[in-house]
Amino acid sequence: MPSSYSALVLREWGASPEVREALGAGGRDPDSPVIDVRQQAAQLSKLASVLPPGWGLKLGALFDSAAHGPLGVGVQSAATLSDALDLIASYGHVRTPFIRFAICRHSPRIMLRFIDTGILDEACILPIHEATLVGIQSTLRNFIGPSSRSISIETFFPAPDYADRYPEFLMGELNFSCRETSLSFDPWMLTKRSPLADPELFQLARGQLQRLAHAIDTEGALVAQVRQRLSAAEEMPALPEMASALRISSRTLVRRLGEVGASYRSLVDDARRGRAEMLLKEGALTAEEIGYRLGYSDSANFGRSCRRWFGCSGGEYRRRLLSGRSAD
């Protein structure tokens, strides 16, 4: 479970000692650098035993775009609903590793299908599907709007006892006990455009998602966890801070990254570049403020990094982004 999701659970239900204990579940080795997917599944299984029925719906409603990291940014800045759905299908597992997504275009309706990876036990599948459905609809709200007539939701599970609460959290026609869980749309909706469409920001977010997906699929759990934490951090943490967050020593973090051919410095540099691109494009902060946000002690060092990354100053790169041109 990404740290931002765990924080939402704690904020909503953390007063309960049972919830705090559940978030520590999973049989974790105290010297293990990360919580792997199966240990996350154990956490969720424990949570499912202590949280009230319908907690998946409530958890999904707590998510905003920021909680979904670059996936939320990418969906929000996509030009069309089709682009947004393609991004979710390609990279949704970066935020929800228990589910893969696929788009079916060979039926009268366009379907975003949920494909379970087989890691979660039965008690967890229903709330995680609920949370994911609510979260996806929330990120797609700029395309969907207030109308629900062109949206259908199918779930593989039967209607739960609290099914009358579903309309509070989900829009569209609801169908239970189906072959699989999916969201479907009328084909004409695919060309709907978002008022927040931003092609450059979309490509930046997509690039970050590609790197995160690559880390998950090929670089191993430790690198993926470090990249995820760096992508979600307000300010770049120093190595001792990252090691502390992972509950290992700085020496162990350096050694284990080295074993897979990575270094904390290179991962931070990659995360800084991605964050710098986002912040320069948004235009709310000066280059000096962005440098400080990214952990640079003076603007000259940030300027040198910009020239190394983009081949020009931060200000010039911002002008190129805003004009729709990429750096050479």
Short mmCIF file of C-alpha atoms in Angstrom, two decimals:
data_model
loop_
_atom_site.label_atom_id
_atom_site.label_comp_id
_atom_site.label_asym_id
_atom_site.label_seq_id
_atom_site.Cartn_x
_atom_site.Cartn_y
_atom_site.Cartn_z
CA MET A 1 0.00 0.00 0.00
CA PRO A 2 1.60 3.33 -0.99
CA SER A 3 2.43 5.49 2.02
CA SER A 4 -0.15 8.11 1.04
CA TYR A 5 -2.90 5.46 1.21
CA SER A 6 -1.73 4.22 4.62
CA ALA A 7 -1.80 7.80 5.87
CA LEU A 8 -5.44 8.12 4.76
CA VAL A 9 -6.34 4.94 6.67
CA LEU A 10 -4.64 6.29 9.79
CA ARG A 11 -6.31 9.67 9.47
CA GLU A 12 -9.78 8.16 9.17
CA TRP A 13 -9.59 5.12 11.47
CA GLY A 14 -6.23 5.48 13.23
CA ALA A 15 -7.71 6.17 16.66
CA SER A 16 -8.35 2.44 16.84
CA PRO A 17 -5.39 0.44 18.18
CA GLU A 18 -6.60 -2.49 16.08
CA VAL A 19 -6.10 -0.42 12.91
CA ARG A 20 -2.62 0.62 13.95
CA GLU A 21 -1.78 -2.99 14.66
CA ALA A 22 -3.20 -4.03 11.28
CA LEU A 23 -0.97 -1.57 9.43
CA GLY A 24 1.98 -3.22 11.12
CA ALA A 25 0.85 -6.68 10.03
CA GLY A 26 2.34 -8.79 7.29
CA GLY A 27 5.03 -10.80 9.03
CA ARG A 28 7.59 -8.16 8.15
CA ASP A 29 11.25 -8.88 8.84
CA PRO A 30 12.53 -5.86 10.85
CA ASP A 31 15.62 -5.74 8.63
CA SER A 32 13.57 -5.87 5.42
CA PRO A 33 13.92 -2.63 3.40
CA VAL A 34 10.38 -2.63 2.02
CA ILE A 35 6.93 -4.03 2.50
CA ASP A 36 6.45 -6.21 -0.54
CA VAL A 37 3.13 -6.76 -2.28
CA ARG A 38 2.33 -9.94 -0.37
CA GLN A 39 3.04 -8.26 2.96
CA GLN A 40 0.79 -5.40 1.86
CA ALA A 41 -1.88 -7.99 1.15
CA ALA A 42 -1.47 -9.32 4.68
CA GLN A 43 -1.96 -5.79 6.01
CA LEU A 44 -5.17 -5.42 4.02
CA SER A 45 -6.43 -8.79 5.21
CA LYS A 46 -5.96 -7.66 8.80
CA LEU A 47 -7.60 -4.31 8.07
CA ALA A 48 -10.59 -6.07 6.54
CA SER A 49 -11.11 -7.88 9.83
CA VAL A 50 -11.21 -4.70 11.96
CA LEU A 51 -12.75 -1.99 9.74
CA PRO A 52 -16.53 -1.55 9.37
CA PRO A 53 -18.43 -2.88 6.35
CA GLY A 54 -18.19 -0.50 3.40
CA TRP A 55 -14.75 0.77 4.39
CA GLY A 56 -13.55 0.36 0.81
CA LEU A 57 -16.09 2.90 -0.41
CA LYS A 58 -15.08 5.37 2.30
CA LEU A 59 -11.38 4.89 1.63
CA GLY A 60 -11.84 5.50 -2.10
CA ALA A 61 -13.75 8.70 -1.32
CA LEU A 62 -10.82 9.98 0.76
CA PHE A 63 -8.47 9.87 -2.22
CA ASP A 64 -7.79 13.00 -4.22
CA SER A 65 -5.52 13.38 -7.23
CA ALA A 66 -2.53 14.15 -5.00
CA ALA A 67 -2.94 10.80 -3.25
CA HIS A 68 -2.48 9.04 -6.60
CA GLY A 69 0.82 10.80 -7.38
CA PRO A 70 1.78 11.06 -11.06
CA LEU A 71 -1.14 8.83 -12.05
CA GLY A 72 -3.58 11.40 -10.68
CA VAL A 73 -1.70 14.22 -12.40
CA GLY A 74 -1.68 12.33 -15.69
CA VAL A 75 -5.38 11.52 -15.64
CA GLN A 76 -6.30 15.08 -14.69
CA SER A 77 -4.18 16.56 -17.51
CA ALA A 78 -5.19 14.06 -20.22
CA ALA A 79 -6.74 15.61 -23.31
CA THR A 80 -9.59 13.10 -23.67
CA LEU A 81 -11.29 10.39 -21.67
CA SER A 82 -9.71 7.87 -24.06
CA ASP A 83 -6.22 9.12 -23.13
CA ALA A 84 -7.07 9.00 -19.43
CA LEU A 85 -8.35 5.43 -19.64
CA ASP A 86 -5.30 4.32 -21.61
CA LEU A 87 -3.07 5.77 -18.88
CA ILE A 88 -4.98 3.90 -16.16
CA ALA A 89 -4.83 0.67 -18.15
CA SER A 90 -1.08 1.02 -18.67
CA TYR A 91 0.00 2.29 -15.25
CA GLY A 92 -2.83 1.81 -12.76
CA HIS A 93 -0.88 -1.03 -11.13
CA VAL A 94 1.75 1.49 -10.02
CA ARG A 95 -0.78 2.68 -7.41
CA THR A 96 -2.88 -0.50 -7.07
CA PRO A 97 -0.50 -3.46 -7.39
CA PHE A 98 -3.23 -6.01 -6.66
CA ILE A 99 -5.15 -5.20 -9.84
CA ARG A 100 -4.14 -4.89 -13.48
CA PHE A 101 -6.38 -3.08 -15.92
CA ALA A 102 -7.35 -3.67 -19.52
CA ILE A 103 -9.55 -1.82 -22.00
CA CYS A 104 -12.05 -3.74 -24.08
CA ARG A 105 -13.15 -1.86 -27.21
CA HIS A 106 -14.86 -4.80 -28.96
CA SER A 107 -18.32 -4.40 -27.46
CA PRO A 108 -21.06 -1.79 -27.76
CA ARG A 109 -19.57 -0.10 -24.70
CA ILE A 110 -15.96 0.73 -23.83
CA MET A 111 -14.95 -1.24 -20.75
CA LEU A 112 -12.13 -0.70 -18.26
CA ARG A 113 -11.75 -4.23 -16.89
CA PHE A 114 -10.30 -5.17 -13.50
CA ILE A 115 -7.95 -8.17 -13.58
CA ASP A 116 -7.06 -9.53 -10.15
CA THR A 117 -3.46 -10.65 -9.69
CA GLY A 118 -4.47 -13.41 -7.25
CA ILE A 119 -2.59 -11.94 -4.30
CA LEU A 120 -5.49 -10.68 -2.17
CA ASP A 121 -7.61 -13.04 -0.13
CA GLU A 122 -11.38 -13.06 -0.59
CA ALA A 123 -12.05 -10.75 2.36
CA CYS A 124 -9.97 -7.98 0.74
CA ILE A 125 -11.01 -8.19 -2.88
CA LEU A 126 -14.43 -6.56 -2.41
CA PRO A 127 -13.23 -3.47 -0.46
CA ILE A 128 -10.22 -2.97 -2.75
CA HIS A 129 -12.45 -3.14 -5.83
CA GLU A 130 -14.82 -0.66 -4.17
CA ALA A 131 -12.02 1.75 -3.28
CA THR A 132 -10.55 1.49 -6.77
CA LEU A 133 -13.90 2.11 -8.48
CA VAL A 134 -14.53 5.20 -6.36
CA GLY A 135 -10.96 6.44 -6.86
CA ILE A 136 -11.08 6.02 -10.64
CA GLN A 137 -14.42 7.80 -10.94
CA SER A 138 -13.08 10.64 -8.79
CA THR A 139 -10.02 11.17 -11.01
CA LEU A 140 -12.22 11.01 -14.12
CA ARG A 141 -14.75 13.55 -12.83
CA ASN A 142 -13.55 16.27 -15.21
CA PHE A 143 -14.55 14.02 -18.11
CA ILE A 144 -17.64 12.43 -16.62
CA GLY A 145 -19.25 15.51 -15.08
CA PRO A 146 -22.33 15.23 -12.86
CA SER A 147 -24.27 12.99 -15.25
CA SER A 148 -24.23 9.22 -14.74
CA ARG A 149 -26.50 8.09 -17.56
CA SER A 150 -23.65 7.02 -19.84
CA ILE A 151 -21.71 5.02 -17.22
CA SER A 152 -22.21 1.45 -16.04
CA ILE A 153 -20.51 -0.41 -13.21
CA GLU A 154 -20.33 -4.17 -13.01
CA THR A 155 -18.96 -6.12 -10.06
CA PHE A 156 -18.16 -9.81 -9.79
CA PHE A 157 -19.47 -9.90 -6.20
CA PRO A 158 -23.13 -9.99 -5.12
CA ALA A 159 -24.78 -6.89 -3.66
CA PRO A 160 -23.51 -6.42 -0.09
CA ASP A 161 -25.81 -5.60 2.83
CA TYR A 162 -24.87 -1.92 2.51
CA ALA A 163 -25.51 -1.75 -1.26
CA ASP A 164 -27.96 1.11 -0.72
CA ARG A 165 -24.93 3.29 0.12
CA TYR A 166 -23.31 2.80 -3.29
CA PRO A 167 -25.04 5.80 -4.93
CA GLU A 168 -23.39 8.02 -2.29
CA PHE A 169 -19.98 7.11 -3.71
CA LEU A 170 -20.45 5.89 -7.28
CA MET A 171 -22.24 7.24 -10.34
CA GLY A 172 -23.89 5.09 -12.97
CA GLU A 173 -25.98 1.98 -13.36
CA LEU A 174 -24.90 -0.70 -10.87
CA ASN A 175 -24.88 -4.41 -11.72
CA PHE A 176 -23.80 -7.04 -9.19
CA SER A 177 -22.84 -10.73 -9.55
CA CYS A 178 -21.33 -10.20 -13.02
CA ARG A 179 -18.45 -12.08 -14.61
CA GLU A 180 -15.90 -9.43 -13.59
CA THR A 181 -15.57 -5.93 -12.19
CA SER A 182 -15.51 -3.14 -14.77
CA LEU A 183 -16.39 0.44 -15.58
CA SER A 184 -17.99 0.97 -18.97
CA PHE A 185 -18.80 4.06 -21.00
CA ASP A 186 -20.78 4.95 -24.10
CA PRO A 187 -18.28 5.18 -27.00
CA TRP A 188 -19.11 8.84 -27.68
CA MET A 189 -17.67 9.73 -24.27
CA LEU A 190 -14.13 8.77 -25.30
CA THR A 191 -13.65 12.06 -27.15
CA LYS A 192 -14.82 14.18 -24.21
CA ARG A 193 -12.16 16.71 -23.30
CA SER A 194 -11.10 17.90 -19.87
CA PRO A 195 -10.98 21.61 -18.99
CA LEU A 196 -7.66 20.80 -17.27
CA ALA A 197 -6.09 19.23 -20.37
CA ASP A 198 -2.37 19.96 -20.54
CA PRO A 199 -0.38 17.93 -23.11
CA GLU A 200 3.03 18.80 -21.68
CA LEU A 201 2.04 18.00 -18.09
CA PHE A 202 0.44 14.77 -19.30
CA GLN A 203 3.67 13.68 -20.97
CA LEU A 204 5.71 14.55 -17.89
CA ALA A 205 3.41 12.48 -15.68
CA ARG A 206 3.50 9.62 -18.18
CA GLY A 207 7.30 9.67 -18.11
CA GLN A 208 7.31 9.39 -14.33
CA LEU A 209 4.83 6.52 -14.47
CA GLN A 210 6.97 4.71 -17.03
CA ARG A 211 9.97 4.95 -14.69
CA LEU A 212 7.93 3.75 -11.71
CA ALA A 213 6.48 0.85 -13.70
CA HIS A 214 9.96 -0.08 -14.91
CA ALA A 215 11.18 -0.09 -11.30
CA ILE A 216 8.32 -2.34 -10.22
CA ASP A 217 8.68 -4.73 -13.15
CA THR A 218 12.46 -4.98 -13.48
CA GLU A 219 14.46 -3.13 -10.82
CA GLY A 220 13.12 -4.87 -7.75
CA ALA A 221 11.05 -3.98 -4.70
CA LEU A 222 13.60 -1.75 -2.99
CA VAL A 223 14.19 0.56 -5.96
CA ALA A 224 10.46 0.71 -6.63
CA GLN A 225 9.75 1.66 -3.02
CA VAL A 226 12.42 4.38 -3.02
CA ARG A 227 11.14 5.79 -6.31
CA GLN A 228 7.55 5.82 -5.03
CA ARG A 229 8.52 7.60 -1.83
CA LEU A 230 10.61 10.15 -3.72
CA SER A 231 7.79 10.82 -6.18
CA ALA A 232 5.37 11.48 -3.31
CA ALA A 233 7.70 13.56 -1.10
CA GLU A 234 7.11 17.29 -0.73
CA GLU A 235 10.87 17.81 -0.36
CA MET A 236 13.62 15.40 -1.34
CA PRO A 237 14.60 13.44 1.80
CA ALA A 238 18.26 12.96 2.62
CA LEU A 239 19.56 9.41 2.59
CA PRO A 240 19.32 8.98 6.41
CA GLU A 241 15.68 10.15 6.29
CA MET A 242 14.85 7.66 3.54
CA ALA A 243 16.62 4.86 5.39
CA SER A 244 14.70 5.72 8.55
CA ALA A 245 11.39 5.69 6.65
CA LEU A 246 12.28 2.23 5.32
CA ARG A 247 13.37 1.13 8.83
CA ILE A 248 16.89 0.21 7.87
CA SER A 249 20.29 1.81 8.37
CA SER A 250 21.81 4.19 5.85
CA ARG A 251 24.61 1.70 5.25
CA THR A 252 22.14 -1.09 4.51
CA LEU A 253 20.21 1.14 2.09
CA VAL A 254 23.39 2.06 0.19
CA ARG A 255 24.53 -1.57 0.08
CA ARG A 256 21.21 -3.00 -1.11
CA LEU A 257 20.79 -0.36 -3.78
CA GLY A 258 24.31 -1.10 -4.98
CA GLU A 259 23.49 -4.79 -5.22
CA VAL A 260 20.94 -4.00 -7.96
CA GLY A 261 23.15 -1.45 -9.71
CA ALA A 262 21.42 1.64 -8.32
CA SER A 263 22.43 4.48 -6.05
CA TYR A 264 20.39 6.80 -3.87
CA ARG A 265 22.02 9.80 -5.51
CA SER A 266 20.95 8.70 -9.02
CA LEU A 267 17.39 7.96 -7.85
CA VAL A 268 17.10 11.37 -6.19
CA ASP A 269 18.49 13.03 -9.31
CA ASP A 270 15.90 11.26 -11.46
CA ALA A 271 13.09 12.22 -9.07
CA ARG A 272 14.31 15.82 -8.92
CA ARG A 273 14.31 16.07 -12.69
CA GLY A 274 10.74 14.78 -12.91
CA ARG A 275 9.55 17.07 -10.12
CA ALA A 276 11.41 20.05 -11.62
CA GLU A 277 9.67 19.52 -14.96
CA MET A 278 6.27 19.45 -13.23
CA LEU A 279 6.91 22.55 -11.14
CA LEU A 280 8.45 24.52 -14.00
CA LYS A 281 5.43 23.71 -16.16
CA GLU A 282 2.93 24.68 -13.44
CA GLY A 283 4.59 28.09 -13.15
CA ALA A 284 3.46 28.82 -9.57
CA LEU A 285 7.00 28.95 -8.13
CA THR A 286 10.14 30.78 -9.16
CA ALA A 287 13.18 28.77 -10.21
CA GLU A 288 14.82 29.64 -6.88
CA GLU A 289 11.79 28.40 -4.95
CA ILE A 290 11.73 25.19 -7.00
CA GLY A 291 15.41 24.61 -6.27
CA TYR A 292 14.77 25.04 -2.55
CA ARG A 293 11.76 22.72 -2.71
CA LEU A 294 13.95 20.08 -4.35
CA GLY A 295 16.62 20.35 -1.66
CA TYR A 296 19.21 22.60 -3.33
CA SER A 297 21.04 24.90 -0.93
CA ASP A 298 21.48 27.64 -3.54
CA SER A 299 19.97 28.52 -6.88
CA ALA A 300 23.29 28.19 -8.74
CA ASN A 301 23.39 24.45 -8.02
CA PHE A 302 19.82 24.06 -9.24
CA GLY A 303 20.72 26.02 -12.37
CA ARG A 304 23.61 23.67 -13.10
CA SER A 305 21.33 20.67 -12.70
CA CYS A 306 18.82 22.21 -15.12
CA ARG A 307 21.53 22.67 -17.73
CA ARG A 308 22.61 19.05 -17.26
CA TRP A 309 19.01 17.75 -17.48
CA PHE A 310 17.53 20.03 -20.11
CA GLY A 311 20.47 21.66 -21.86
CA CYS A 312 19.34 25.13 -20.75
CA SER A 313 18.41 27.14 -17.67
CA GLY A 314 15.25 26.45 -15.69
CA GLY A 315 13.71 29.69 -16.91
CA GLU A 316 14.40 28.87 -20.55
CA TYR A 317 13.06 25.35 -20.14
CA ARG A 318 9.88 26.78 -18.60
CA ARG A 319 9.45 29.07 -21.60
CA ARG A 320 9.88 26.10 -23.95
CA LEU A 321 7.34 24.04 -22.01
CA LEU A 322 4.81 26.85 -21.99
CA SER A 323 5.30 27.40 -25.70
CA GLY A 324 4.72 23.69 -26.39
CA ARG A 325 8.27 22.93 -27.43
CA SER A 326 10.55 20.42 -25.74
CA ALA A 327 14.15 21.06 -24.90
CA ASP A 328 16.77 19.83 -27.33
#
